[in-house]
mmCIF file of C-alpha atoms in Angstrom:
data_model
loop_
_atom_site.group_PDB
_atom_site.id
_atom_site.type_symbol
_atom_site.label_atom_id
_atom_site.label_comp_id
_atom_site.label_asym_id
_atom_site.label_seq_id
_atom_site.Cartn_x
_atom_site.Cartn_y
_atom_site.Cartn_z
ATOM 1 C CA UNK O 1 59.952 -34.077 22.260
ATOM 2 C CA UNK O 2 60.653 -37.409 20.744
ATOM 3 C CA UNK O 3 57.172 -37.808 19.142
ATOM 4 C CA UNK O 4 57.403 -34.426 17.571
ATOM 5 C CA UNK O 5 60.879 -35.246 16.070
ATOM 6 C CA UNK O 6 59.587 -38.489 14.740
ATOM 7 C CA UNK O 7 56.211 -37.196 13.301
ATOM 8 C CA UNK O 8 57.855 -34.206 11.517
ATOM 9 C CA UNK O 9 60.356 -36.525 9.980
ATOM 10 C CA UNK O 10 60.010 -37.482 6.132
ATOM 11 C CA UNK O 11 59.424 -41.089 5.700
ATOM 12 C CA UNK O 12 56.853 -42.527 3.224
ATOM 13 C CA UNK O 13 57.038 -46.197 2.183
ATOM 14 C CA UNK O 14 60.223 -47.007 0.432
ATOM 15 C CA UNK O 15 61.844 -43.653 1.600
ATOM 16 C CA UNK O 16 62.268 -44.162 5.402
ATOM 17 C CA UNK O 17 65.881 -42.938 5.431
ATOM 18 C CA UNK O 18 65.373 -40.013 7.658
ATOM 19 C CA UNK O 19 63.314 -41.697 10.311
ATOM 20 C CA UNK O 20 65.875 -44.574 10.383
ATOM 21 C CA UNK O 21 68.588 -42.261 11.227
ATOM 22 C CA UNK O 22 66.789 -40.518 14.120
ATOM 23 C CA UNK O 23 65.772 -44.003 15.593
ATOM 24 C CA UNK O 24 69.457 -45.408 15.437
ATOM 25 C CA UNK O 25 70.692 -42.278 17.194
ATOM 26 C CA UNK O 26 67.937 -42.624 19.845
ATOM 27 C CA UNK O 27 68.430 -46.306 20.539
ATOM 28 C CA UNK O 28 72.240 -46.815 20.220
ATOM 29 C CA UNK O 29 73.099 -46.508 23.926
ATOM 30 C CA UNK O 30 70.378 -49.107 25.094
ATOM 31 C CA UNK O 31 71.056 -52.094 22.825
ATOM 32 C CA UNK O 32 73.821 -54.736 22.234
ATOM 33 C CA UNK O 33 73.665 -54.652 18.621
ATOM 34 C CA UNK O 34 71.920 -52.710 15.736
ATOM 35 C CA UNK O 35 71.595 -54.031 12.198
ATOM 36 C CA UNK O 36 70.028 -52.742 9.072
ATOM 37 C CA UNK O 37 69.204 -55.211 6.667
ATOM 38 C CA UNK O 38 68.896 -54.907 2.761
ATOM 39 C CA UNK O 39 65.342 -53.872 2.969
ATOM 40 C CA UNK O 40 66.269 -51.012 5.460
ATOM 41 C CA UNK O 41 64.592 -52.449 8.477
ATOM 42 C CA UNK O 42 66.333 -51.834 11.755
ATOM 43 C CA UNK O 43 66.989 -54.761 14.022
ATOM 44 C CA UNK O 44 67.887 -53.815 17.416
ATOM 45 C CA UNK O 45 68.987 -56.732 19.748
ATOM 46 C CA UNK O 46 69.064 -56.871 23.483
ATOM 47 C CA UNK O 47 70.654 -60.245 24.021
ATOM 48 C CA UNK O 48 69.314 -62.703 26.639
ATOM 49 C CA UNK O 49 68.025 -66.112 27.216
ATOM 50 C CA UNK O 50 64.818 -67.888 26.851
ATOM 51 C CA UNK O 51 61.891 -66.687 24.806
ATOM 52 C CA UNK O 52 62.789 -64.849 21.684
ATOM 53 C CA UNK O 53 60.467 -61.766 21.528
ATOM 54 C CA UNK O 54 60.043 -59.275 18.821
ATOM 55 C CA UNK O 55 58.325 -56.012 19.339
ATOM 56 C CA UNK O 56 57.579 -54.277 16.105
ATOM 57 C CA UNK O 57 56.861 -50.846 14.844
ATOM 58 C CA UNK O 58 56.961 -49.556 11.127
ATOM 59 C CA UNK O 59 58.872 -46.534 10.124
ATOM 60 C CA UNK O 60 56.880 -45.709 7.033
ATOM 61 C CA UNK O 61 53.939 -43.227 6.685
ATOM 62 C CA UNK O 62 51.374 -43.086 3.839
ATOM 63 C CA UNK O 63 52.160 -40.598 1.045
ATOM 64 C CA UNK O 64 52.232 -40.099 -2.664
ATOM 65 C CA UNK O 65 54.416 -40.934 -5.719
ATOM 66 C CA UNK O 66 54.661 -38.801 -8.908
ATOM 67 C CA UNK O 67 53.528 -40.707 -11.873
ATOM 68 C CA UNK O 68 53.597 -38.061 -14.857
ATOM 69 C CA UNK O 69 53.036 -34.533 -16.108
ATOM 70 C CA UNK O 70 50.003 -32.595 -17.418
ATOM 71 C CA UNK O 71 50.289 -30.130 -20.263
ATOM 72 C CA UNK O 72 49.474 -27.252 -17.886
ATOM 73 C CA UNK O 73 52.433 -28.085 -15.560
ATOM 74 C CA UNK O 74 50.526 -29.925 -12.972
ATOM 75 C CA UNK O 75 51.689 -33.366 -11.762
ATOM 76 C CA UNK O 76 49.959 -36.688 -11.846
ATOM 77 C CA UNK O 77 50.466 -38.972 -8.794
ATOM 78 C CA UNK O 78 49.372 -42.141 -6.938
ATOM 79 C CA UNK O 79 49.102 -43.218 -3.344
ATOM 80 C CA UNK O 80 51.851 -44.784 -1.361
ATOM 81 C CA UNK O 81 49.663 -46.835 1.109
ATOM 82 C CA UNK O 82 46.052 -46.459 1.836
ATOM 83 C CA UNK O 83 44.843 -42.843 1.410
ATOM 84 C CA UNK O 84 41.308 -42.386 0.326
ATOM 85 C CA UNK O 85 40.951 -39.948 -2.519
ATOM 86 C CA UNK O 86 37.847 -38.180 -0.683
ATOM 87 C CA UNK O 87 40.324 -36.620 1.789
ATOM 88 C CA UNK O 88 43.177 -35.286 -0.538
ATOM 89 C CA UNK O 89 41.763 -32.189 -2.332
ATOM 90 C CA UNK O 90 43.251 -28.960 -1.556
ATOM 91 C CA UNK O 91 45.885 -30.489 0.893
ATOM 92 C CA UNK O 92 49.355 -29.046 0.874
ATOM 93 C CA UNK O 93 52.227 -31.307 0.151
ATOM 94 C CA UNK O 94 55.902 -31.381 0.054
ATOM 95 C CA UNK O 95 57.695 -33.154 -2.916
ATOM 96 C CA UNK O 96 60.933 -34.925 -2.559
ATOM 97 C CA UNK O 97 64.123 -34.349 -0.583
ATOM 98 C CA UNK O 98 64.114 -30.591 -1.687
ATOM 99 C CA UNK O 99 60.568 -30.272 -0.043
ATOM 100 C CA UNK O 100 59.147 -28.547 -3.053
ATOM 101 C CA UNK O 101 55.639 -27.190 -2.104
ATOM 102 C CA UNK O 102 52.470 -28.325 -3.850
ATOM 103 C CA UNK O 103 48.697 -28.255 -3.524
ATOM 104 C CA UNK O 104 46.478 -31.251 -4.468
ATOM 105 C CA UNK O 105 43.916 -29.748 -6.896
ATOM 106 C CA UNK O 106 40.489 -30.774 -8.071
ATOM 107 C CA UNK O 107 38.127 -29.335 -10.486
ATOM 108 C CA UNK O 108 36.197 -26.624 -8.625
ATOM 109 C CA UNK O 109 32.770 -27.767 -7.428
ATOM 110 C CA UNK O 110 30.975 -24.903 -9.054
ATOM 111 C CA UNK O 111 32.404 -25.792 -12.402
ATOM 112 C CA UNK O 112 31.625 -29.498 -12.137
ATOM 113 C CA UNK O 113 28.603 -31.156 -13.976
ATOM 114 C CA UNK O 114 25.809 -32.826 -11.916
ATOM 115 C CA UNK O 115 27.317 -36.066 -12.621
ATOM 116 C CA UNK O 116 30.711 -35.184 -11.639
ATOM 117 C CA UNK O 117 29.480 -33.750 -8.256
ATOM 118 C CA UNK O 118 27.799 -36.998 -7.227
ATOM 119 C CA UNK O 119 30.516 -39.429 -8.208
ATOM 120 C CA UNK O 120 33.405 -40.399 -5.912
ATOM 121 C CA UNK O 121 36.692 -38.452 -6.214
ATOM 122 C CA UNK O 122 39.374 -40.581 -7.885
ATOM 123 C CA UNK O 123 43.125 -39.943 -7.979
ATOM 124 C CA UNK O 124 42.904 -39.578 -11.974
ATOM 125 C CA UNK O 125 40.703 -36.482 -11.236
ATOM 126 C CA UNK O 126 43.211 -34.734 -9.037
ATOM 127 C CA UNK O 127 46.648 -33.141 -9.814
ATOM 128 C CA UNK O 128 49.405 -31.529 -7.814
ATOM 129 C CA UNK O 129 49.885 -27.973 -8.508
ATOM 130 C CA UNK O 130 53.412 -26.840 -8.006
ATOM 131 C CA UNK O 131 53.007 -23.303 -9.415
ATOM 132 C CA UNK O 132 54.463 -24.521 -12.897
ATOM 133 C CA UNK O 133 53.081 -23.158 -16.151
ATOM 134 C CA UNK O 134 54.293 -26.097 -18.622
ATOM 135 C CA UNK O 135 55.111 -29.828 -18.654
ATOM 136 C CA UNK O 136 58.674 -28.933 -19.618
ATOM 137 C CA UNK O 137 59.095 -26.717 -16.489
ATOM 138 C CA UNK O 138 57.803 -29.368 -14.165
ATOM 139 C CA UNK O 139 59.958 -31.955 -15.862
ATOM 140 C CA UNK O 140 63.074 -29.802 -14.637
ATOM 141 C CA UNK O 141 61.636 -29.428 -11.111
ATOM 142 C CA UNK O 142 60.198 -32.953 -10.325
ATOM 143 C CA UNK O 143 61.576 -36.471 -11.387
ATOM 144 C CA UNK O 144 59.238 -39.163 -12.052
ATOM 145 C CA UNK O 145 59.069 -41.455 -9.117
ATOM 146 C CA UNK O 146 59.502 -38.617 -6.685
ATOM 147 C CA UNK O 147 57.730 -39.020 -3.354
ATOM 148 C CA UNK O 148 55.315 -36.579 -1.610
ATOM 149 C CA UNK O 149 54.180 -36.181 1.964
ATOM 150 C CA UNK O 150 51.525 -34.000 3.664
ATOM 151 C CA UNK O 151 52.777 -30.754 4.942
ATOM 152 C CA UNK O 152 51.852 -30.967 8.542
ATOM 153 C CA UNK O 153 53.628 -29.925 11.683
ATOM 154 C CA UNK O 154 53.248 -31.664 15.106
ATOM 155 C CA UNK O 155 51.821 -29.512 18.057
ATOM 156 C CA UNK O 156 49.803 -29.959 21.165
ATOM 157 C CA UNK O 157 46.366 -28.596 21.778
ATOM 158 C CA UNK O 158 43.327 -28.905 24.034
ATOM 159 C CA UNK O 159 43.879 -30.851 27.190
ATOM 160 C CA UNK O 160 46.792 -33.298 26.847
ATOM 161 C CA UNK O 161 46.018 -33.881 23.124
ATOM 162 C CA UNK O 162 48.614 -33.882 20.324
ATOM 163 C CA UNK O 163 48.052 -33.394 16.306
ATOM 164 C CA UNK O 164 50.298 -34.131 13.496
ATOM 165 C CA UNK O 165 50.914 -36.351 10.499
ATOM 166 C CA UNK O 166 52.328 -39.970 10.471
ATOM 167 C CA UNK O 167 50.932 -41.106 13.896
ATOM 168 C CA UNK O 168 50.555 -44.498 12.069
ATOM 169 C CA UNK O 169 53.196 -45.573 13.014
ATOM 170 C CA UNK O 170 55.582 -42.958 14.595
ATOM 171 C CA UNK O 171 53.570 -43.672 17.815
ATOM 172 C CA UNK O 172 54.647 -47.136 17.699
ATOM 173 C CA UNK O 173 58.187 -46.150 16.874
ATOM 174 C CA UNK O 174 58.227 -43.861 19.820
ATOM 175 C CA UNK O 175 56.897 -46.403 22.256
ATOM 176 C CA UNK O 176 59.413 -48.989 21.061
ATOM 177 C CA UNK O 177 62.298 -46.513 21.618
ATOM 178 C CA UNK O 178 61.254 -45.930 25.197
ATOM 179 C CA UNK O 179 60.700 -49.646 26.078
ATOM 180 C CA UNK O 180 64.095 -50.363 24.536
ATOM 181 C CA UNK O 181 65.713 -48.225 27.395
ATOM 182 C CA UNK O 182 64.683 -50.924 29.994
ATOM 183 C CA UNK O 183 66.188 -54.566 30.475
ATOM 184 C CA UNK O 184 64.063 -57.789 30.263
ATOM 185 C CA UNK O 185 64.453 -61.428 30.940
ATOM 186 C CA UNK O 186 64.182 -62.655 27.450
ATOM 187 C CA UNK O 187 65.965 -62.593 24.207
ATOM 188 C CA UNK O 188 64.598 -59.217 23.072
ATOM 189 C CA UNK O 189 64.491 -57.736 19.457
ATOM 190 C CA UNK O 190 63.168 -54.388 18.836
ATOM 191 C CA UNK O 191 62.396 -54.217 15.075
ATOM 192 C CA UNK O 192 61.531 -51.013 13.198
ATOM 193 C CA UNK O 193 60.142 -52.101 9.687
ATOM 194 C CA UNK O 194 59.958 -50.569 6.329
ATOM 195 C CA UNK O 195 57.019 -50.536 3.726
ATOM 196 C CA UNK O 196 54.232 -51.705 6.046
ATOM 197 C CA UNK O 197 51.730 -49.430 4.504
ATOM 198 C CA UNK O 198 52.097 -51.199 1.053
ATOM 199 C CA UNK O 199 51.921 -54.812 2.332
ATOM 200 C CA UNK O 200 54.051 -55.558 5.330
ATOM 201 C CA UNK O 201 57.138 -56.073 3.078
ATOM 202 C CA UNK O 202 59.908 -55.264 5.465
ATOM 203 C CA UNK O 203 58.227 -57.354 8.326
ATOM 204 C CA UNK O 204 58.373 -60.576 6.165
ATOM 205 C CA UNK O 205 62.146 -60.110 5.770
ATOM 206 C CA UNK O 206 62.946 -59.291 9.535
ATOM 207 C CA UNK O 207 60.572 -61.913 10.994
ATOM 208 C CA UNK O 208 62.113 -64.537 8.634
ATOM 209 C CA UNK O 209 65.699 -63.677 9.768
ATOM 210 C CA UNK O 210 64.867 -63.652 13.401
ATOM 211 C CA UNK O 211 62.324 -66.331 13.799
ATOM 212 C CA UNK O 212 60.665 -65.149 17.028
ATOM 213 C CA UNK O 213 58.618 -67.062 19.380
ATOM 214 C CA UNK O 214 56.277 -64.034 20.165
ATOM 215 C CA UNK O 215 55.745 -60.904 18.014
ATOM 216 C CA UNK O 216 54.029 -57.726 19.201
ATOM 217 C CA UNK O 217 53.018 -55.077 16.804
ATOM 218 C CA UNK O 218 52.873 -51.574 18.144
ATOM 219 C CA UNK O 219 50.592 -49.200 16.104
ATOM 220 C CA UNK O 220 48.666 -46.164 16.041
ATOM 221 C CA UNK O 221 45.191 -47.332 15.228
ATOM 222 C CA UNK O 222 41.631 -46.198 14.095
ATOM 223 C CA UNK O 223 39.412 -44.131 16.368
ATOM 224 C CA UNK O 224 36.074 -42.729 15.595
ATOM 225 C CA UNK O 225 34.974 -41.543 18.952
ATOM 226 C CA UNK O 226 32.948 -38.532 17.675
ATOM 227 C CA UNK O 227 29.292 -37.303 17.621
ATOM 228 C CA UNK O 228 27.166 -39.191 15.199
ATOM 229 C CA UNK O 229 29.132 -42.543 15.337
ATOM 230 C CA UNK O 230 27.262 -45.265 17.561
ATOM 231 C CA UNK O 231 29.066 -46.682 20.383
ATOM 232 C CA UNK O 232 29.472 -50.083 18.784
ATOM 233 C CA UNK O 233 31.265 -48.556 15.606
ATOM 234 C CA UNK O 234 33.945 -46.700 17.662
ATOM 235 C CA UNK O 235 36.889 -49.149 17.128
ATOM 236 C CA UNK O 236 38.652 -47.142 19.934
ATOM 237 C CA UNK O 237 38.416 -44.040 22.125
ATOM 238 C CA UNK O 238 40.883 -41.367 22.890
ATOM 239 C CA UNK O 239 41.661 -41.152 26.495
ATOM 240 C CA UNK O 240 40.819 -44.740 27.468
ATOM 241 C CA UNK O 241 44.436 -46.152 27.204
ATOM 242 C CA UNK O 242 46.177 -48.551 24.763
ATOM 243 C CA UNK O 243 43.924 -50.626 22.587
ATOM 244 C CA UNK O 244 44.516 -54.512 22.624
ATOM 245 C CA UNK O 245 43.347 -56.168 19.488
ATOM 246 C CA UNK O 246 41.227 -59.139 19.048
ATOM 247 C CA UNK O 247 41.857 -59.712 15.225
ATOM 248 C CA UNK O 248 42.215 -57.785 11.958
ATOM 249 C CA UNK O 249 42.297 -58.672 8.346
ATOM 250 C CA UNK O 250 45.848 -60.303 8.502
ATOM 251 C CA UNK O 251 46.014 -61.812 12.007
ATOM 252 C CA UNK O 252 43.838 -63.699 14.716
ATOM 253 C CA UNK O 253 45.593 -62.623 17.803
ATOM 254 C CA UNK O 254 46.889 -65.062 20.401
ATOM 255 C CA UNK O 255 44.532 -65.194 23.413
ATOM 256 C CA UNK O 256 47.124 -66.291 25.886
ATOM 257 C CA UNK O 257 49.274 -63.281 24.930
ATOM 258 C CA UNK O 258 46.416 -60.754 24.679
ATOM 259 C CA UNK O 259 44.954 -62.084 27.930
ATOM 260 C CA UNK O 260 48.370 -61.778 29.783
ATOM 261 C CA UNK O 261 48.608 -58.224 28.554
ATOM 262 C CA UNK O 262 45.116 -57.256 29.806
ATOM 263 C CA UNK O 263 45.841 -58.931 33.108
ATOM 264 C CA UNK O 264 48.978 -56.967 33.693
ATOM 265 C CA UNK O 265 46.979 -53.719 32.923
ATOM 266 C CA UNK O 266 44.346 -54.495 35.421
ATOM 267 C CA UNK O 267 47.114 -55.528 38.031
ATOM 268 C CA UNK O 268 49.089 -52.389 37.395
ATOM 269 C CA UNK O 269 45.863 -50.183 37.048
ATOM 270 C CA UNK O 270 46.791 -49.015 33.686
ATOM 271 C CA UNK O 271 43.899 -47.678 31.623
ATOM 272 C CA UNK O 272 43.276 -50.044 28.584
ATOM 273 C CA UNK O 273 40.687 -51.041 26.035
ATOM 274 C CA UNK O 274 39.954 -53.769 23.373
ATOM 275 C CA UNK O 275 39.877 -52.552 19.813
ATOM 276 C CA UNK O 276 36.283 -53.309 18.836
ATOM 277 C CA UNK O 277 37.003 -53.649 15.085
ATOM 278 C CA UNK O 278 38.686 -56.202 12.758
ATOM 279 C CA UNK O 279 39.463 -53.776 9.914
ATOM 280 C CA UNK O 280 42.990 -53.239 8.567
ATOM 281 C CA UNK O 281 46.330 -55.087 9.085
ATOM 282 C CA UNK O 282 49.836 -54.657 10.274
ATOM 283 C CA UNK O 283 53.188 -56.271 10.583
ATOM 284 C CA UNK O 284 51.745 -58.983 13.014
ATOM 285 C CA UNK O 285 50.289 -60.667 9.831
ATOM 286 C CA UNK O 286 53.724 -61.026 8.496
ATOM 287 C CA UNK O 287 55.456 -62.100 11.595
ATOM 288 C CA UNK O 288 53.217 -65.066 12.399
ATOM 289 C CA UNK O 289 53.117 -66.501 9.030
ATOM 290 C CA UNK O 290 56.962 -66.855 8.251
ATOM 291 C CA UNK O 291 59.370 -69.687 9.304
ATOM 292 C CA UNK O 292 57.849 -71.730 12.077
ATOM 293 C CA UNK O 293 55.377 -69.040 12.905
ATOM 294 C CA UNK O 294 54.908 -67.003 16.063
ATOM 295 C CA UNK O 295 52.316 -66.056 18.510
ATOM 296 C CA UNK O 296 51.349 -62.533 17.857
ATOM 297 C CA UNK O 297 49.327 -59.653 19.372
ATOM 298 C CA UNK O 298 48.990 -55.929 18.481
ATOM 299 C CA UNK O 299 48.789 -52.940 21.041
ATOM 300 C CA UNK O 300 47.968 -49.588 19.709
ATOM 301 C CA UNK O 301 47.556 -45.930 20.548
ATOM 302 C CA UNK O 302 44.098 -44.663 19.398
ATOM 303 C CA UNK O 303 44.265 -41.924 16.845
ATOM 304 C CA UNK O 304 41.519 -40.066 15.187
ATOM 305 C CA UNK O 305 41.658 -39.214 11.290
ATOM 306 C CA UNK O 306 44.305 -41.768 10.610
ATOM 307 C CA UNK O 307 45.710 -42.158 7.146
ATOM 308 C CA UNK O 308 44.958 -38.560 6.388
ATOM 309 C CA UNK O 309 46.854 -35.257 6.410
ATOM 310 C CA UNK O 310 46.531 -34.982 10.325
ATOM 311 C CA UNK O 311 45.726 -37.231 13.233
ATOM 312 C CA UNK O 312 44.748 -36.535 16.746
ATOM 313 C CA UNK O 313 45.833 -38.564 19.884
ATOM 314 C CA UNK O 314 46.326 -38.351 23.706
ATOM 315 C CA UNK O 315 49.648 -38.062 25.415
ATOM 316 C CA UNK O 316 48.303 -39.955 28.205
ATOM 317 C CA UNK O 317 47.346 -42.962 25.899
ATOM 318 C CA UNK O 318 50.897 -43.004 24.416
ATOM 319 C CA UNK O 319 52.598 -42.806 27.947
ATOM 320 C CA UNK O 320 50.083 -45.570 29.178
ATOM 321 C CA UNK O 321 51.137 -47.766 26.113
ATOM 322 C CA UNK O 322 54.794 -47.377 27.130
ATOM 323 C CA UNK O 323 53.896 -48.198 30.736
ATOM 324 C CA UNK O 324 51.846 -51.332 29.681
ATOM 325 C CA UNK O 325 54.568 -52.940 27.361
ATOM 326 C CA UNK O 326 57.286 -52.431 29.742
ATOM 327 C CA UNK O 327 55.215 -54.037 32.445
ATOM 328 C CA UNK O 328 54.294 -56.931 30.188
ATOM 329 C CA UNK O 329 57.802 -57.531 29.031
ATOM 330 C CA UNK O 330 59.099 -57.729 32.744
ATOM 331 C CA UNK O 331 56.866 -60.802 33.064
ATOM 332 C CA UNK O 332 59.160 -63.017 31.278
#
């Protein structure tokens, strides 16, 4: 399965090479031209006339970077992207291209003082245990600046559900690959950007070079449809189809485009929902602010537990996102 291949691949921010090779091989038969710019973004072009449309997904996932060594052989580290420190203790990680296993450690709860038990977990309180007994041994095994990712394998479970890492944004990458297999009446660019999780850095470069009229970001987005969360705080819900955003912290999305996408969903009877939150941001924030600017929108696959070691999503939502984007692009 394409999603499984993409989600199991290694690709934290700044280290997207493995994901990039998978995508290039998947799309090469369906596009007129593939370029990789100096940042590492993939720009896939299906040449056409009229409106210049960019559909964007980012290749990188949240991860960690090694910043130092402790005397006992454990490693100091920092986040690559937004990973709340509350969720990291006891998680298994893989370090670098050699996939050296490690476990994120924290002082045991029964040894913590009353003050320690009540304060928030911070990265400085944690370490990565690689089974080493000394700083010297760890230096030989792991270089400073090496990356780490969660050790999580993709699988299906329940009724049509999937679980794995990096759903943000391998979901978007998989959707974009599928829609590139069709032809459309516009000048179409499928762009797979790098370093979104650390500030949409790749998207600024690719958008500046393409100068699109319209930009649509494909994402795996937040979902909190669980017991104890009031309906009005559930940004999206699994099983209710792709989510069309209103705004977020980096973009106010174009009503003309979002209304057109929603109208197509209604006409084609594709399940869909509005994203009922404005938190976060994505590559659309870069696309619509460079050069002459562009009209932008975001369409997302709802994902539970995003930016953690594992997420959950619906295969039906993923397939309906592919269907909705294909139908919308056919309207040009």
